mmCIF file of C-alpha atoms in Angstrom:
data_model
loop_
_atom_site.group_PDB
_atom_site.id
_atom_site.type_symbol
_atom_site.label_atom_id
_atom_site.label_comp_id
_atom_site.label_asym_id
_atom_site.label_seq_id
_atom_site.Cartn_x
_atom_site.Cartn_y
_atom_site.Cartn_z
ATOM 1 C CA UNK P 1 -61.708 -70.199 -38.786
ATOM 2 C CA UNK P 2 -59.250 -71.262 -36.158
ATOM 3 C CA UNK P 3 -61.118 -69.689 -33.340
ATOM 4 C CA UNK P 4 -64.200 -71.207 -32.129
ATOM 5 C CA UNK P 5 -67.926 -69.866 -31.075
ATOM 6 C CA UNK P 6 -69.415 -66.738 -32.734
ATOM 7 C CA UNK P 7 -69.281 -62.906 -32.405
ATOM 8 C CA UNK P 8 -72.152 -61.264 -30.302
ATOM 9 C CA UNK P 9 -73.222 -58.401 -30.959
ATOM 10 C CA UNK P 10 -74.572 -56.327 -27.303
ATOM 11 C CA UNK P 11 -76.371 -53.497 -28.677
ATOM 12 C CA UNK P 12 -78.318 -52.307 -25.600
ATOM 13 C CA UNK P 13 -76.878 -51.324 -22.202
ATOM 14 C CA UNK P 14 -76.561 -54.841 -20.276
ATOM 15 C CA UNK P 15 -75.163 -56.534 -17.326
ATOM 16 C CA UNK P 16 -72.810 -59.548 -18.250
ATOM 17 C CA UNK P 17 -72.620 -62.261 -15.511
ATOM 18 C CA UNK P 18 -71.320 -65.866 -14.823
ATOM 19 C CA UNK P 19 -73.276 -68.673 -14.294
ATOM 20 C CA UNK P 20 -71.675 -71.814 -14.019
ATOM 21 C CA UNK P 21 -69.968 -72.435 -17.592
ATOM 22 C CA UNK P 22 -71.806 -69.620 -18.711
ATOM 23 C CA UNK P 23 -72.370 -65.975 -19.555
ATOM 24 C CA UNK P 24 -75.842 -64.446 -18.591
ATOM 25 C CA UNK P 25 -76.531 -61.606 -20.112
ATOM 26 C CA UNK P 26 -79.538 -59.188 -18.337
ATOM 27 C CA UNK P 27 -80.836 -56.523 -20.696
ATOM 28 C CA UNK P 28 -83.429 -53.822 -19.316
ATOM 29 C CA UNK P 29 -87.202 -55.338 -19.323
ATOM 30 C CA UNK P 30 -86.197 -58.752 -21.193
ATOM 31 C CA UNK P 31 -85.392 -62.349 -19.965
ATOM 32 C CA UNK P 32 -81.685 -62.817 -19.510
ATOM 33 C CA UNK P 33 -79.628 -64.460 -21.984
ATOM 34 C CA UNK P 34 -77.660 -67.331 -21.477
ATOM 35 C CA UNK P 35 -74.765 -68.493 -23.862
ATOM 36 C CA UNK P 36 -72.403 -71.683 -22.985
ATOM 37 C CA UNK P 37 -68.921 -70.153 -22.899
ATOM 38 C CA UNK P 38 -67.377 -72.371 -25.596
ATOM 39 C CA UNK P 39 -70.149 -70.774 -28.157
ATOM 40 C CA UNK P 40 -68.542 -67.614 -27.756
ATOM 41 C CA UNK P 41 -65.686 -65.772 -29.915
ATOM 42 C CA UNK P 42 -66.138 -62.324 -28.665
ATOM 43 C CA UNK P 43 -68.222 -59.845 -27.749
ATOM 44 C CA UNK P 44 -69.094 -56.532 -29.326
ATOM 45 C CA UNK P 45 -69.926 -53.800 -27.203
ATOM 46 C CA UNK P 46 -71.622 -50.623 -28.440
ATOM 47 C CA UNK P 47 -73.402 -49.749 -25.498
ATOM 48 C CA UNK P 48 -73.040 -49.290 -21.665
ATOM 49 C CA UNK P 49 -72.040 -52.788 -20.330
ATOM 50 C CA UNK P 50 -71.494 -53.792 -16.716
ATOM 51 C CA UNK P 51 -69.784 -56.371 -15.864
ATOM 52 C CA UNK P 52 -68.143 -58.295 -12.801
ATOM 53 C CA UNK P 53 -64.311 -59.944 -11.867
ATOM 54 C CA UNK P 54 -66.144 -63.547 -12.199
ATOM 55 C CA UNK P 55 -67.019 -63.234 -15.425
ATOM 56 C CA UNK P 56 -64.194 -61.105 -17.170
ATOM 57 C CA UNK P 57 -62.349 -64.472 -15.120
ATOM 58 C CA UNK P 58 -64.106 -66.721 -16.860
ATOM 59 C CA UNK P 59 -64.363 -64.902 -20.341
ATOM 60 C CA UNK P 60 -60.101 -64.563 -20.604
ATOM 61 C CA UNK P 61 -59.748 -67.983 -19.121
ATOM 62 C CA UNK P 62 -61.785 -69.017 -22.577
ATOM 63 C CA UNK P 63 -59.731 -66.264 -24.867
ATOM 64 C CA UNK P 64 -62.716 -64.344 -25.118
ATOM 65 C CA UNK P 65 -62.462 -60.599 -25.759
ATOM 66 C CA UNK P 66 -64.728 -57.998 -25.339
ATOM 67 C CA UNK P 67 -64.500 -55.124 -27.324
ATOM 68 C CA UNK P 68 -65.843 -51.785 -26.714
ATOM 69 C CA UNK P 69 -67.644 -48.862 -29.060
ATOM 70 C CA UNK P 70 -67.693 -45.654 -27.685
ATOM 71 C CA UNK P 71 -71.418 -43.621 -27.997
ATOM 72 C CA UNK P 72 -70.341 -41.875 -31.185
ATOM 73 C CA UNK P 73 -68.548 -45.407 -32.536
ATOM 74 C CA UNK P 74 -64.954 -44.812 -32.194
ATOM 75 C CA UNK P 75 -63.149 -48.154 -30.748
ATOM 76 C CA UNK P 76 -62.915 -47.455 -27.004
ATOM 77 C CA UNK P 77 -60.789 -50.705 -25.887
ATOM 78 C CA UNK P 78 -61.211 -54.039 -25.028
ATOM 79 C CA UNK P 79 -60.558 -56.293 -21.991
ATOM 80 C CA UNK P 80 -58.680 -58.902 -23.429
ATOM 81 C CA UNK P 81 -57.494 -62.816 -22.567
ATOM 82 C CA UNK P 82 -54.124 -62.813 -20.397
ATOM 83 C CA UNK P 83 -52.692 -65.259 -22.392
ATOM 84 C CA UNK P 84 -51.864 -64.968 -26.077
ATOM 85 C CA UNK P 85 -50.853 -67.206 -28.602
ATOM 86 C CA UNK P 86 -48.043 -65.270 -29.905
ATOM 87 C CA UNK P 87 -45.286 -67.384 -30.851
ATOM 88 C CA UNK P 88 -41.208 -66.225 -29.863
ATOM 89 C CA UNK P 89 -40.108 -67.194 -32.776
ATOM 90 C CA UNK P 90 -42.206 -65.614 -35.174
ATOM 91 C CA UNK P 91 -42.602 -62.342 -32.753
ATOM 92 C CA UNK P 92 -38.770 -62.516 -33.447
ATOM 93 C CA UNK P 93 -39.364 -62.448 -37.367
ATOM 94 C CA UNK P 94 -42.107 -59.912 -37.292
ATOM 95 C CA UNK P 95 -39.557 -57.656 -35.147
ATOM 96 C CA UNK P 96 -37.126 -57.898 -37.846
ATOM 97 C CA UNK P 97 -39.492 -57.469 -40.978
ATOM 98 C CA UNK P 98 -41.097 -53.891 -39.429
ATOM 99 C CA UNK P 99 -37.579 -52.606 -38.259
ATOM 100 C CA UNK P 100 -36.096 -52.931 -41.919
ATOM 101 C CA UNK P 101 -37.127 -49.555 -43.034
ATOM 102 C CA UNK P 102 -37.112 -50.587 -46.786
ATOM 103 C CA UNK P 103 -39.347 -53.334 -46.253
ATOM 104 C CA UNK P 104 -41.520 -51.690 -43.816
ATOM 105 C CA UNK P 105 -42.041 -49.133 -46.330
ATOM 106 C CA UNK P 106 -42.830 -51.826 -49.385
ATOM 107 C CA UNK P 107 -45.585 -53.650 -47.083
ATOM 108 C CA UNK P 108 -46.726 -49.994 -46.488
ATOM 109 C CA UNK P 109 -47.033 -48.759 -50.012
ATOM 110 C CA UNK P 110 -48.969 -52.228 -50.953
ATOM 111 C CA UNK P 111 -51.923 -51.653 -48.203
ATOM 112 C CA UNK P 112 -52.304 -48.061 -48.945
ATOM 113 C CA UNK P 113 -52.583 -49.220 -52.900
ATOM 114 C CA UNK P 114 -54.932 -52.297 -52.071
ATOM 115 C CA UNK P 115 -57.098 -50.297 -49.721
ATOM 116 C CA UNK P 116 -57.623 -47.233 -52.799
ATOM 117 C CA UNK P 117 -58.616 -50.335 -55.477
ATOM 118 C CA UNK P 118 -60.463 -51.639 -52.978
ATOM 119 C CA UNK P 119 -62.326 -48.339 -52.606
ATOM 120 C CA UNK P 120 -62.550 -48.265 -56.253
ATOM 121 C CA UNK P 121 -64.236 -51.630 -56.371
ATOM 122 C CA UNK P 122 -66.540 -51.056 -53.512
ATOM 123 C CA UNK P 123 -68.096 -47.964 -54.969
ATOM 124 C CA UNK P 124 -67.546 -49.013 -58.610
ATOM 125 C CA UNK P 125 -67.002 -45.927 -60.266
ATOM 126 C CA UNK P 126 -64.568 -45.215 -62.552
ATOM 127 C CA UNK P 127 -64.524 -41.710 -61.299
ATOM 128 C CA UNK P 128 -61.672 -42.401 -59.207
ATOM 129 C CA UNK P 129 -59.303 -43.430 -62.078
ATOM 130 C CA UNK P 130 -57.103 -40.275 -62.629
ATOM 131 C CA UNK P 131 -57.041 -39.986 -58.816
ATOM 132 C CA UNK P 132 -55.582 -43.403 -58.659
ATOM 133 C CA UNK P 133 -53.274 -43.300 -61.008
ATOM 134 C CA UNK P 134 -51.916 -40.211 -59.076
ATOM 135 C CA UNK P 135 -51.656 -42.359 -56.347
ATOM 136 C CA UNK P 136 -49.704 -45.143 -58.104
ATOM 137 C CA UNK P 137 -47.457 -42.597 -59.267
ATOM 138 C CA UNK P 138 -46.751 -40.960 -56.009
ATOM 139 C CA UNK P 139 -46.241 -44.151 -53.651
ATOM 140 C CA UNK P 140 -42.735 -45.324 -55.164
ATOM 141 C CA UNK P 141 -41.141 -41.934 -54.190
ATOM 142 C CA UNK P 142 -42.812 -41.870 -50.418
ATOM 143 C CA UNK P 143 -39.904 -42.780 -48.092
ATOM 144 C CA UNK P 144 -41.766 -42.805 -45.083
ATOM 145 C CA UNK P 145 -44.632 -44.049 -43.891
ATOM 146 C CA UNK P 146 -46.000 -40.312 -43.014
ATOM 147 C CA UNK P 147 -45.812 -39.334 -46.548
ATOM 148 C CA UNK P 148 -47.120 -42.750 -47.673
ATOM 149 C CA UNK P 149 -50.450 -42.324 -45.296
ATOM 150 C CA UNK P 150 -50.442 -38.143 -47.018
ATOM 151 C CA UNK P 151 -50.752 -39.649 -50.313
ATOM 152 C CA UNK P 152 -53.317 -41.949 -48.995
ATOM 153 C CA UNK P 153 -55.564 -38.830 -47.595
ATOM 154 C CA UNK P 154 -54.990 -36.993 -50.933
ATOM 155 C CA UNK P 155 -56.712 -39.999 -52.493
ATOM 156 C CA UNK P 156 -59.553 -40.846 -49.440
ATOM 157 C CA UNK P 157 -60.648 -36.906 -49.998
ATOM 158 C CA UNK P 158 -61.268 -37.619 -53.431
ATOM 159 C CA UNK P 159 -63.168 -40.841 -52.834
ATOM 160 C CA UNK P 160 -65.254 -39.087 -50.081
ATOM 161 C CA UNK P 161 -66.327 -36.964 -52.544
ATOM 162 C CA UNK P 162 -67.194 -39.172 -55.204
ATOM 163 C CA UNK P 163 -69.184 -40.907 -52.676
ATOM 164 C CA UNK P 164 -71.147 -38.009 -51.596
ATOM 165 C CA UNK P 165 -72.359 -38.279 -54.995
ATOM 166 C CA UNK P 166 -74.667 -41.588 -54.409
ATOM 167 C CA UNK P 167 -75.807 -40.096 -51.091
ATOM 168 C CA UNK P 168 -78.704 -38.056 -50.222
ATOM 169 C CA UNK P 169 -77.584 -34.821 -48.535
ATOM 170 C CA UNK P 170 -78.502 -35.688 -45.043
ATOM 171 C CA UNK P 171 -76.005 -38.888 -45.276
ATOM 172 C CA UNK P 172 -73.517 -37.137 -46.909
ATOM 173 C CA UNK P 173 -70.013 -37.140 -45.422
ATOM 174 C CA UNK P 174 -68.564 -33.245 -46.032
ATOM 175 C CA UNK P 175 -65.059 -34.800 -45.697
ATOM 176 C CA UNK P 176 -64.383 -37.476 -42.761
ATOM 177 C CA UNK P 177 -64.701 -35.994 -39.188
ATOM 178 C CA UNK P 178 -64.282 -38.474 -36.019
ATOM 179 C CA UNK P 179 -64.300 -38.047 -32.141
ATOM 180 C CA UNK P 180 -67.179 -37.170 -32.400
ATOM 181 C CA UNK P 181 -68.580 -37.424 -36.035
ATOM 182 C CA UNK P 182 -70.469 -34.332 -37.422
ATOM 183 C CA UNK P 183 -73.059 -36.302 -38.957
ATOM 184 C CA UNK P 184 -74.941 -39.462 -39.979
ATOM 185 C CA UNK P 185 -73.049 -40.053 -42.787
ATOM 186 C CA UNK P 186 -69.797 -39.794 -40.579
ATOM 187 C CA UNK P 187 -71.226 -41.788 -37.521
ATOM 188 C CA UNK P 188 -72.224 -44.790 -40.167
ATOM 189 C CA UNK P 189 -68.282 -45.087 -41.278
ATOM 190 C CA UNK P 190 -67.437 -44.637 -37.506
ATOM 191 C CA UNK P 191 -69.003 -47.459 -36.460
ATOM 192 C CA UNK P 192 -68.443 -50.027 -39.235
ATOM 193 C CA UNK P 193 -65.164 -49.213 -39.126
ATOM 194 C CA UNK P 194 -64.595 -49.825 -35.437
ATOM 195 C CA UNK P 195 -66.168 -53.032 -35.818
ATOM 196 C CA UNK P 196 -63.755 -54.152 -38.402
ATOM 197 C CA UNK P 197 -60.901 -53.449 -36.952
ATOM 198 C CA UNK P 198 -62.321 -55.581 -33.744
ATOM 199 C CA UNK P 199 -62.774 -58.117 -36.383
ATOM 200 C CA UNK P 200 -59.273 -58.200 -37.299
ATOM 201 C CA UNK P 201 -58.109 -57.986 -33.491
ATOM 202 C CA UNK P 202 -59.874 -60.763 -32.668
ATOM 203 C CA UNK P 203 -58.745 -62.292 -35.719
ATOM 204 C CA UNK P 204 -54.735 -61.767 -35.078
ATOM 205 C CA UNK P 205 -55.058 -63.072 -31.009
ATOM 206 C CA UNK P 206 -55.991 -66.754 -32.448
ATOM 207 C CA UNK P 207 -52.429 -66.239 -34.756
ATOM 208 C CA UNK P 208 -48.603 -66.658 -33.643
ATOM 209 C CA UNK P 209 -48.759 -62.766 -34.501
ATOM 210 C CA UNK P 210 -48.082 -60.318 -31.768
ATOM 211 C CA UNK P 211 -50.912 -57.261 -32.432
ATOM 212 C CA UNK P 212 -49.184 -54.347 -31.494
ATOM 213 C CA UNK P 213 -45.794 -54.302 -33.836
ATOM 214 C CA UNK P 214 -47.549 -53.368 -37.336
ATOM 215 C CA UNK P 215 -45.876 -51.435 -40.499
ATOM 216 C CA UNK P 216 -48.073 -48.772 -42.059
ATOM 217 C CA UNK P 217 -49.197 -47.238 -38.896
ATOM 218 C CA UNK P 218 -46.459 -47.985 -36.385
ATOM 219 C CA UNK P 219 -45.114 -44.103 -35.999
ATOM 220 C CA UNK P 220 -48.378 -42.708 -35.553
ATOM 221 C CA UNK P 221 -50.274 -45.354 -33.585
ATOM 222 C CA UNK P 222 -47.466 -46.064 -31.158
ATOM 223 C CA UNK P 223 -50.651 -47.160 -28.401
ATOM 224 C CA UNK P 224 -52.910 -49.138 -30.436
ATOM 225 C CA UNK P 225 -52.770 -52.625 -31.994
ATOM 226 C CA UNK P 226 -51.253 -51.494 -34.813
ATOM 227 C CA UNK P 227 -51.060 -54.658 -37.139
ATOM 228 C CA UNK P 228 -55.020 -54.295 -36.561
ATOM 229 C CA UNK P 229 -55.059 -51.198 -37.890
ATOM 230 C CA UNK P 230 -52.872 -52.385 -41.036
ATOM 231 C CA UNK P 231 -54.805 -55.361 -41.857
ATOM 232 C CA UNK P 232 -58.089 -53.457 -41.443
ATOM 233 C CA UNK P 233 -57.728 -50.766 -43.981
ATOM 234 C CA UNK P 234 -58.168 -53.229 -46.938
ATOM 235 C CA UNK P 235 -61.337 -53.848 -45.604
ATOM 236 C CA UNK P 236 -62.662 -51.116 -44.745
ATOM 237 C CA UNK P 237 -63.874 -49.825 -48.247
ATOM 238 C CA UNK P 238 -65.486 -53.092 -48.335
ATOM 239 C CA UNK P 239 -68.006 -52.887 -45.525
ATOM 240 C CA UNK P 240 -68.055 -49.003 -44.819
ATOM 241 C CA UNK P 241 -68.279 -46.990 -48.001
ATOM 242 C CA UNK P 242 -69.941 -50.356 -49.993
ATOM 243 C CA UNK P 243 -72.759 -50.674 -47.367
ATOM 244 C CA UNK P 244 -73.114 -47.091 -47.020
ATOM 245 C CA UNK P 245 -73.729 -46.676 -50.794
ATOM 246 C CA UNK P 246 -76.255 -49.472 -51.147
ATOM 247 C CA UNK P 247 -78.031 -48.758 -47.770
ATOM 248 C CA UNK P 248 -78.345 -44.902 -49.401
ATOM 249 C CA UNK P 249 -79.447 -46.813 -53.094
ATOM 250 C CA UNK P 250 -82.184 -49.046 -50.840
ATOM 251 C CA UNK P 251 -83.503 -46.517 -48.825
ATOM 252 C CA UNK P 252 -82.968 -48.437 -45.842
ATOM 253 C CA UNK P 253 -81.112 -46.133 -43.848
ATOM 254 C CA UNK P 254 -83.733 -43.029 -42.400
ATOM 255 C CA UNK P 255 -82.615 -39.922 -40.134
ATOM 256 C CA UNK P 256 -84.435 -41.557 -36.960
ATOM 257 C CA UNK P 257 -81.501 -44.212 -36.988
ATOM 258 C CA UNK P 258 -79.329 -41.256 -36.255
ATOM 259 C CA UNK P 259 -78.966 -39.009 -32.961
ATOM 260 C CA UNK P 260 -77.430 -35.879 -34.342
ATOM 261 C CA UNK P 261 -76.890 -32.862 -32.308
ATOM 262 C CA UNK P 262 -74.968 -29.600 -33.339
ATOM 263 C CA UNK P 263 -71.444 -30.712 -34.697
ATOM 264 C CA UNK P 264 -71.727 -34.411 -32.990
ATOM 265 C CA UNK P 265 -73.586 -37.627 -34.503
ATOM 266 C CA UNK P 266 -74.117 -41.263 -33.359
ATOM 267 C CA UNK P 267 -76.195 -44.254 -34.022
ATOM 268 C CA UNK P 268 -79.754 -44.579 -32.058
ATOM 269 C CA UNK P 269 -80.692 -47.575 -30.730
ATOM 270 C CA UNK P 270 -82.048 -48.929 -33.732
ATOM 271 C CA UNK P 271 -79.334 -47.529 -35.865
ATOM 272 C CA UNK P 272 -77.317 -49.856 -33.940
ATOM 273 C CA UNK P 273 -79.558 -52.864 -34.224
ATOM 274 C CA UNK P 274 -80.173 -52.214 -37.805
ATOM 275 C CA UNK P 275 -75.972 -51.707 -38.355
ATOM 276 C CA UNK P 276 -75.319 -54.494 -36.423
ATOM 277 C CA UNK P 277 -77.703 -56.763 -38.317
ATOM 278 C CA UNK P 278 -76.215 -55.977 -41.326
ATOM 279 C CA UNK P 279 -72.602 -56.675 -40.085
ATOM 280 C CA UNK P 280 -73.718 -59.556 -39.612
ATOM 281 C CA UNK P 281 -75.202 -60.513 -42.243
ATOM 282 C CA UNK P 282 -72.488 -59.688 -44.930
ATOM 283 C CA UNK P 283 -69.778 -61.135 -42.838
ATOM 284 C CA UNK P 284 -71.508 -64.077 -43.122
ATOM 285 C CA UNK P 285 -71.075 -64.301 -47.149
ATOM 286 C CA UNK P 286 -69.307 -66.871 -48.659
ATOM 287 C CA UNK P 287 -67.408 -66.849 -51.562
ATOM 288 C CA UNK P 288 -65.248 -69.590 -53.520
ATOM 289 C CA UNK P 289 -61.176 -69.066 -52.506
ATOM 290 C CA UNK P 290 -59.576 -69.849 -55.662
ATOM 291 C CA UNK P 291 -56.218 -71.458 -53.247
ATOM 292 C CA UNK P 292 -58.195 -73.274 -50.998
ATOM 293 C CA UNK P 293 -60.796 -74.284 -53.750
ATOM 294 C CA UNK P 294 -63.764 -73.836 -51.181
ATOM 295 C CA UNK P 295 -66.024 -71.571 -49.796
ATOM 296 C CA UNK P 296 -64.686 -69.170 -47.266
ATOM 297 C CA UNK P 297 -67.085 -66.370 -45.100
ATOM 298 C CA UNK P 298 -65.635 -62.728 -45.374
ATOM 299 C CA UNK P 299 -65.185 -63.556 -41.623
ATOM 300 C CA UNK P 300 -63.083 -66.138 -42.380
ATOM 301 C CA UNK P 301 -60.972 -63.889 -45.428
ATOM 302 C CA UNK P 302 -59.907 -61.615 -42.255
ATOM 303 C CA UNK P 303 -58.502 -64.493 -40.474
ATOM 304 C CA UNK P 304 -56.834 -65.721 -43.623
ATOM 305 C CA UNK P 305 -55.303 -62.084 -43.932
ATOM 306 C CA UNK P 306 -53.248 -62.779 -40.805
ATOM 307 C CA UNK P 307 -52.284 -66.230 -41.730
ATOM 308 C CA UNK P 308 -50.757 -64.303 -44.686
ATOM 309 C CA UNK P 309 -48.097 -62.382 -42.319
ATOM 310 C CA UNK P 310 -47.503 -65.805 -40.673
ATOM 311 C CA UNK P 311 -46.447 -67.736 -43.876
ATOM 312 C CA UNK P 312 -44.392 -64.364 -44.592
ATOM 313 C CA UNK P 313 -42.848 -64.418 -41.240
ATOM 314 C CA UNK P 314 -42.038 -68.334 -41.059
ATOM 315 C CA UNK P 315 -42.057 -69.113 -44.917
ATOM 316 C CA UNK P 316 -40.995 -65.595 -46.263
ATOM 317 C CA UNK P 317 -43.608 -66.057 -48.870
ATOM 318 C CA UNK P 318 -44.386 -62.206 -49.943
ATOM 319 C CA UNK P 319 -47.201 -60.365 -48.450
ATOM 320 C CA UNK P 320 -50.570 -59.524 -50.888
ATOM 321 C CA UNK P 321 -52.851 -57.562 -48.986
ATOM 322 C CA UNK P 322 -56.611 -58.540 -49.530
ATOM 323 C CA UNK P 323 -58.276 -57.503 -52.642
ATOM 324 C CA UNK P 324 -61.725 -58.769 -53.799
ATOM 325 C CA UNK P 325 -61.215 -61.093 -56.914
ATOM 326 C CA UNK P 326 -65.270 -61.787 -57.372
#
């Protein structure tokens, strides 16, 4: 990737701190942690975190961001780098591509469609066929993205469902609740899904891209980061309901890695270790990119999906949202 260091992950409360070149990190009852500032990409927040003006100075001076997870796993914010790398001229183009309402709605239609095969892959089932096909069949006559996002929830309902099916009932979903989620099953998509869209945000900042002027989710995300929240939904499916379904088939997921209370849900401590661990560890497969004829980390494929809307933007090459072809 084009950005430097690695992700870490800060799964306990902590205080961050400079020192020198550095960031110390001091976690309750453990000797602090050290890490050189050019080893790090971002940081990952899902617990309390204080921090100080030296080293949030030091951390945007590097392009650094730190993102935050709120207790239940929703994406709270980050504190981000002063100084982007967006690029006038292709701001310019990317301006002009999400304003053409036509186009807008094309680029639209294609994530919503790559993020249900997607689904379909990650749970592989062909369960989900007629409900696809429905979905194929309703997207050319959307003409905006409101109804384009309705079609999508008429199709997520019906994978949500088919999903319950693999679970056991204590990490069943019973349709998608957030802010805060009902239960375990809810606080696991929560969370993974947070993290992957602060994949893709950190991702984007180390493009010419400019975060905040997306296509799918521009009317209804007017505050947010909303090319993020485009480029994320592809892969979503891929890490949230995938995992979830194998953690369910291993039996590696228990109740005690969930804090559940009535009508609210969120990761324990070790749910978060144990989450985090496994983020980790998948992002970290390779597989062989048939263009660039080498291994690439699924890390790396959500830096290449922003590269995409660069070549579109400066090359007008068309825009294929990710789908796995392994």
């Amino acid at each position: 990737m084009a950005a430097v260091g690695r992700t870490y992950w800060l799964t306990e409360p902590c205080r961050i701190r400079r020192e020198d070149n550095s960031i110390r990190i001091e976690r309750p009852d453990t000797t602090p942690v050290r890490i050189p500032i050019t080893d790090i990409r971002d940081l990952i927040a899902f617990d309390h975190i204080d921090i100080n003006t030296s080293a949030i100075s030091l951390l945007s001076r590097s392009s650094v961001t730190i993102h935050v997870l709120d207790h239940y796993g929703n994406y709270a914010g980050s504190i981000s780098p002063a100084e982007s790398m967006s690029s006038a001229s292709v701001v310019r183009r990317q301006v002009e591509l999400t304003a053409d309402q036509g186009n807008r709605l094309d680029i639209s239609r294609s994530l919503v469609l790559a993020t249900a095969e997607n689904i379909c892959w990650s749970l592989n089932t062909d369960l989900l066929s007629p409900a696809l096909e429905k979905l194929q069949a309703a997207l050319p006559e959307c003409t905006s993205t409101e109804e384009i996002m309705g079609q999508e929830g008429n199709f997520r309902r019906t994978a949500r469902e088919v999903l319950d099916t693999y679970l056991p009932p204590w990490l069943r979903l019973d349709g998608r609740t957030r802010r805060p989620p009902t239960n375990a099953g809810n606080a696991f998509i929560s969370y993974v899904n947070s993290i992957i869209y602060a994949r893709l945000l950190t991702a984007l900042r180390t493009t010419p891209l400019h975060t905040a002027i997306g296509f799918l989710h521009s009317e209804t995300d007017r505050r947010r980061n909303t090319l993020a929240l485009d480029l994320a939904e592809p892969f979503k499916p891929i890490f949230a309901e995938r995992l979830l379904k194998r953690t369910a088939s291993q039996k590696s997921l228990k109740p005690s890695d969930f804090e559940t209370d009535v009508g609210k849900a969120s990761l324990s401590k070790d749910g978060r270790r144990k989450i985090s661990a496994l983020l980790k560890e998948e992002l970290a497969t390779s597989v062989y990119h048939r263009s660039l004829k080498r291994k690439v980390s699924y890390e790396e494929l959500l830096h290449l999906e922003g590269l995409k809307l660069v070549r579109l933007c400066l090359e007008d090459k068309p825009y294929k949202p990710f789908r796995p072809w392994w």
